[in-house]
Amino acid sequence: MERSIEILTALSLGIFGLSHLLQPRVWVRFFIDLREKGEPGVFTVAFMHLPFGLFILAFHRVWTGIPLVVTLLGCAWTFKGTLYFCFPAIGLRGMGMVSLERLYFFRVGGVALILLGGVIGYSLLTSMPPFPLGR
């Protein structure tokens, strides 16, 4: 199960990272739209983080090596989702920093997500069992 969660995480990070890198303007508009909704918009962000974080924490208890990164992401996303649900003003404060003038932050974040997904993917590839050629 841990390996499946690592694959899911690596692919998700890669896709979200590529999207942040190629479509930062859309991401900025998305978060500005959520910010304009106020606290319900913050709940949307919490819904984006909490379920995946809890899923990782429930089924990925790896505390060594590169896979530890996946577990720590699960902890971080669970914390962020919980924080935003319980204290939406904190989420609004963070979303208040999003602007078209700071578009580059989404590109930088995209590169970071791609690299993180790549590290997890590399770990998966280098720890793959050999492919059986016959019986």
PDB file of C-alpha atoms in Angstrom:
ATOM      1  CA  MET A   1       0.000   0.000   0.000  1.00  0.00           C
ATOM      2  CA  GLU A   2       2.852   2.391   0.839  1.00  0.00           C
ATOM      3  CA  ARG A   3       4.293   2.080  -2.653  1.00  0.00           C
ATOM      4  CA  SER A   4       0.920   2.862  -4.250  1.00  0.00           C
ATOM      5  CA  ILE A   5       0.606   6.003  -2.144  1.00  0.00           C
ATOM      6  CA  GLU A   6       4.127   7.039  -3.139  1.00  0.00           C
ATOM      7  CA  ILE A   7       3.214   6.604  -6.826  1.00  0.00           C
ATOM      8  CA  LEU A   8       0.018   8.625  -6.341  1.00  0.00           C
ATOM      9  CA  THR A   9       1.936  11.363  -4.525  1.00  0.00           C
ATOM     10  CA  ALA A  10       4.762  11.540  -7.076  1.00  0.00           C
ATOM     11  CA  LEU A  11       2.322  11.761  -9.990  1.00  0.00           C
ATOM     12  CA  SER A  12       0.112  14.312  -8.220  1.00  0.00           C
ATOM     13  CA  LEU A  13       3.079  16.526  -7.354  1.00  0.00           C
ATOM     14  CA  GLY A  14       4.349  16.322 -10.927  1.00  0.00           C
ATOM     15  CA  ILE A  15       0.994  17.206 -12.470  1.00  0.00           C
ATOM     16  CA  PHE A  16       0.213  20.013 -10.012  1.00  0.00           C
ATOM     17  CA  GLY A  17       3.761  21.318 -10.374  1.00  0.00           C
ATOM     18  CA  LEU A  18       3.564  21.345 -14.159  1.00  0.00           C
ATOM     19  CA  SER A  19       0.228  23.135 -13.959  1.00  0.00           C
ATOM     20  CA  HIS A  20       1.664  25.758 -11.569  1.00  0.00           C
ATOM     21  CA  LEU A  21       4.617  26.246 -13.900  1.00  0.00           C
ATOM     22  CA  LEU A  22       2.600  26.502 -17.125  1.00  0.00           C
ATOM     23  CA  GLN A  23      -0.611  28.152 -15.863  1.00  0.00           C
ATOM     24  CA  PRO A  24       0.344  30.423 -12.946  1.00  0.00           C
ATOM     25  CA  ARG A  25      -2.131  33.104 -13.995  1.00  0.00           C
ATOM     26  CA  VAL A  26      -5.029  30.643 -13.721  1.00  0.00           C
ATOM     27  CA  TRP A  27      -3.848  29.546 -10.266  1.00  0.00           C
ATOM     28  CA  VAL A  28      -3.619  33.176  -9.139  1.00  0.00           C
ATOM     29  CA  ARG A  29      -7.142  33.874 -10.393  1.00  0.00           C
ATOM     30  CA  PHE A  30      -8.377  30.672  -8.742  1.00  0.00           C
ATOM     31  CA  PHE A  31      -7.035  31.694  -5.334  1.00  0.00           C
ATOM     32  CA  ILE A  32      -8.186  35.299  -5.744  1.00  0.00           C
ATOM     33  CA  ASP A  33     -11.691  33.980  -6.490  1.00  0.00           C
ATOM     34  CA  LEU A  34     -11.541  31.792  -3.381  1.00  0.00           C
ATOM     35  CA  ARG A  35     -10.268  34.691  -1.284  1.00  0.00           C
ATOM     36  CA  GLU A  36     -13.198  36.837  -2.455  1.00  0.00           C
ATOM     37  CA  LYS A  37     -15.568  34.165  -1.102  1.00  0.00           C
ATOM     38  CA  GLY A  38     -14.097  34.758   2.360  1.00  0.00           C
ATOM     39  CA  GLU A  39     -14.132  31.968   4.909  1.00  0.00           C
ATOM     40  CA  PRO A  40     -16.061  29.538   2.654  1.00  0.00           C
ATOM     41  CA  GLY A  41     -13.229  29.963   0.132  1.00  0.00           C
ATOM     42  CA  VAL A  42     -10.727  28.999   2.819  1.00  0.00           C
ATOM     43  CA  PHE A  43     -12.789  25.866   3.474  1.00  0.00           C
ATOM     44  CA  THR A  44     -12.352  24.953  -0.208  1.00  0.00           C
ATOM     45  CA  VAL A  45      -8.576  25.086   0.249  1.00  0.00           C
ATOM     46  CA  ALA A  46      -8.906  22.974   3.406  1.00  0.00           C
ATOM     47  CA  PHE A  47     -10.968  20.396   1.475  1.00  0.00           C
ATOM     48  CA  MET A  48      -8.128  20.247  -1.093  1.00  0.00           C
ATOM     49  CA  HIS A  49      -5.523  19.381   1.551  1.00  0.00           C
ATOM     50  CA  LEU A  50      -7.121  17.479   4.428  1.00  0.00           C
ATOM     51  CA  PRO A  51      -8.444  14.339   2.654  1.00  0.00           C
ATOM     52  CA  PHE A  52      -5.197  13.593   0.820  1.00  0.00           C
ATOM     53  CA  GLY A  53      -3.167  14.321   3.950  1.00  0.00           C
ATOM     54  CA  LEU A  54      -5.324  12.003   6.058  1.00  0.00           C
ATOM     55  CA  PHE A  55      -5.165   9.308   3.370  1.00  0.00           C
ATOM     56  CA  ILE A  56      -1.373   9.428   3.468  1.00  0.00           C
ATOM     57  CA  LEU A  57      -1.274   9.390   7.273  1.00  0.00           C
ATOM     58  CA  ALA A  58      -3.694   6.464   7.454  1.00  0.00           C
ATOM     59  CA  PHE A  59      -1.868   4.228   4.981  1.00  0.00           C
ATOM     60  CA  HIS A  60       1.727   5.464   4.665  1.00  0.00           C
ATOM     61  CA  ARG A  61       3.682   5.105   7.891  1.00  0.00           C
ATOM     62  CA  VAL A  62       7.208   5.201   6.533  1.00  0.00           C
ATOM     63  CA  TRP A  63       9.683   7.121   8.686  1.00  0.00           C
ATOM     64  CA  THR A  64      12.976   6.451   6.904  1.00  0.00           C
ATOM     65  CA  GLY A  65      14.644   7.300   3.620  1.00  0.00           C
ATOM     66  CA  ILE A  66      13.128   9.289   0.786  1.00  0.00           C
ATOM     67  CA  PRO A  67       9.617   7.849   1.367  1.00  0.00           C
ATOM     68  CA  LEU A  68       9.657   9.803   4.634  1.00  0.00           C
ATOM     69  CA  VAL A  69       8.996  12.861   2.440  1.00  0.00           C
ATOM     70  CA  VAL A  70       5.576  11.427   1.541  1.00  0.00           C
ATOM     71  CA  THR A  71       4.695  10.886   5.199  1.00  0.00           C
ATOM     72  CA  LEU A  72       5.818  14.433   6.053  1.00  0.00           C
ATOM     73  CA  LEU A  73       3.702  15.829   3.203  1.00  0.00           C
ATOM     74  CA  GLY A  74       0.745  13.926   4.648  1.00  0.00           C
ATOM     75  CA  CYS A  75       1.423  15.522   8.034  1.00  0.00           C
ATOM     76  CA  ALA A  76       1.761  18.991   6.487  1.00  0.00           C
ATOM     77  CA  TRP A  77      -1.412  18.712   4.397  1.00  0.00           C
ATOM     78  CA  THR A  78      -3.363  17.355   7.370  1.00  0.00           C
ATOM     79  CA  PHE A  79      -2.101  20.213   9.530  1.00  0.00           C
ATOM     80  CA  LYS A  80      -2.924  22.834   6.887  1.00  0.00           C
ATOM     81  CA  GLY A  81      -6.414  21.451   6.270  1.00  0.00           C
ATOM     82  CA  THR A  82      -7.155  21.267   9.996  1.00  0.00           C
ATOM     83  CA  LEU A  83      -5.743  24.754  10.599  1.00  0.00           C
ATOM     84  CA  TYR A  84      -7.830  26.268   7.794  1.00  0.00           C
ATOM     85  CA  PHE A  85     -11.011  24.514   8.962  1.00  0.00           C
ATOM     86  CA  CYS A  86     -10.536  25.604  12.571  1.00  0.00           C
ATOM     87  CA  PHE A  87      -9.032  29.063  11.987  1.00  0.00           C
ATOM     88  CA  PRO A  88     -10.127  30.312   8.542  1.00  0.00           C
ATOM     89  CA  ALA A  89      -8.757  33.803   9.256  1.00  0.00           C
ATOM     90  CA  ILE A  90      -5.250  32.320   9.020  1.00  0.00           C
ATOM     91  CA  GLY A  91      -6.070  30.946   5.580  1.00  0.00           C
ATOM     92  CA  LEU A  92      -7.456  34.295   4.473  1.00  0.00           C
ATOM     93  CA  ARG A  93      -4.251  35.978   5.590  1.00  0.00           C
ATOM     94  CA  GLY A  94      -2.184  33.582   3.508  1.00  0.00           C
ATOM     95  CA  MET A  95      -4.477  33.900   0.507  1.00  0.00           C
ATOM     96  CA  GLY A  96      -4.203  37.673   0.837  1.00  0.00           C
ATOM     97  CA  MET A  97      -0.630  37.455  -0.422  1.00  0.00           C
ATOM     98  CA  VAL A  98      -1.740  36.036  -3.789  1.00  0.00           C
ATOM     99  CA  SER A  99      -1.681  38.601  -6.599  1.00  0.00           C
ATOM    100  CA  LEU A 100      -0.886  38.838 -10.288  1.00  0.00           C
ATOM    101  CA  GLU A 101       2.223  40.823  -9.352  1.00  0.00           C
ATOM    102  CA  ARG A 102       3.483  37.776  -7.445  1.00  0.00           C
ATOM    103  CA  LEU A 103       2.776  35.342 -10.258  1.00  0.00           C
ATOM    104  CA  TYR A 104       6.354  34.068 -10.169  1.00  0.00           C
ATOM    105  CA  PHE A 105       5.730  32.447  -6.771  1.00  0.00           C
ATOM    106  CA  PHE A 106       3.469  29.937  -8.515  1.00  0.00           C
ATOM    107  CA  ARG A 107       6.166  29.168 -11.082  1.00  0.00           C
ATOM    108  CA  VAL A 108       8.759  28.702  -8.335  1.00  0.00           C
ATOM    109  CA  GLY A 109       6.287  26.537  -6.430  1.00  0.00           C
ATOM    110  CA  GLY A 110       5.649  24.546  -9.593  1.00  0.00           C
ATOM    111  CA  VAL A 111       9.347  23.822 -10.009  1.00  0.00           C
ATOM    112  CA  ALA A 112       9.557  22.787  -6.342  1.00  0.00           C
ATOM    113  CA  LEU A 113       6.572  20.438  -6.720  1.00  0.00           C
ATOM    114  CA  ILE A 114       8.049  18.879  -9.870  1.00  0.00           C
ATOM    115  CA  LEU A 115      11.404  18.353  -8.149  1.00  0.00           C
ATOM    116  CA  LEU A 116       9.750  16.838  -5.089  1.00  0.00           C
ATOM    117  CA  GLY A 117       7.675  14.518  -7.266  1.00  0.00           C
ATOM    118  CA  GLY A 118      10.834  13.629  -9.180  1.00  0.00           C
ATOM    119  CA  VAL A 119      12.724  12.737  -6.003  1.00  0.00           C
ATOM    120  CA  ILE A 120       9.876  10.484  -4.881  1.00  0.00           C
ATOM    121  CA  GLY A 121       9.647   8.988  -8.385  1.00  0.00           C
ATOM    122  CA  TYR A 122      13.406   8.371  -8.438  1.00  0.00           C
ATOM    123  CA  SER A 123      13.143   6.604  -5.101  1.00  0.00           C
ATOM    124  CA  LEU A 124      10.375   4.426  -6.504  1.00  0.00           C
ATOM    125  CA  LEU A 125      12.356   3.528  -9.621  1.00  0.00           C
ATOM    126  CA  THR A 126      15.548   2.698  -7.756  1.00  0.00           C
ATOM    127  CA  SER A 127      13.741   0.511  -5.225  1.00  0.00           C
ATOM    128  CA  MET A 128      11.709  -1.397  -7.812  1.00  0.00           C
ATOM    129  CA  PRO A 129      11.920  -5.178  -7.558  1.00  0.00           C
ATOM    130  CA  PRO A 130      13.338  -6.838 -10.680  1.00  0.00           C
ATOM    131  CA  PHE A 131      10.790  -7.724 -13.342  1.00  0.00           C
ATOM    132  CA  PRO A 132      10.239 -11.501 -13.432  1.00  0.00           C
ATOM    133  CA  LEU A 133      11.084 -12.880 -16.880  1.00  0.00           C
ATOM    134  CA  GLY A 134       9.483 -16.243 -16.450  1.00  0.00           C
ATOM    135  CA  ARG A 135       8.641 -18.977 -14.032  1.00  0.00           C
TER     136      ARG A 135
END
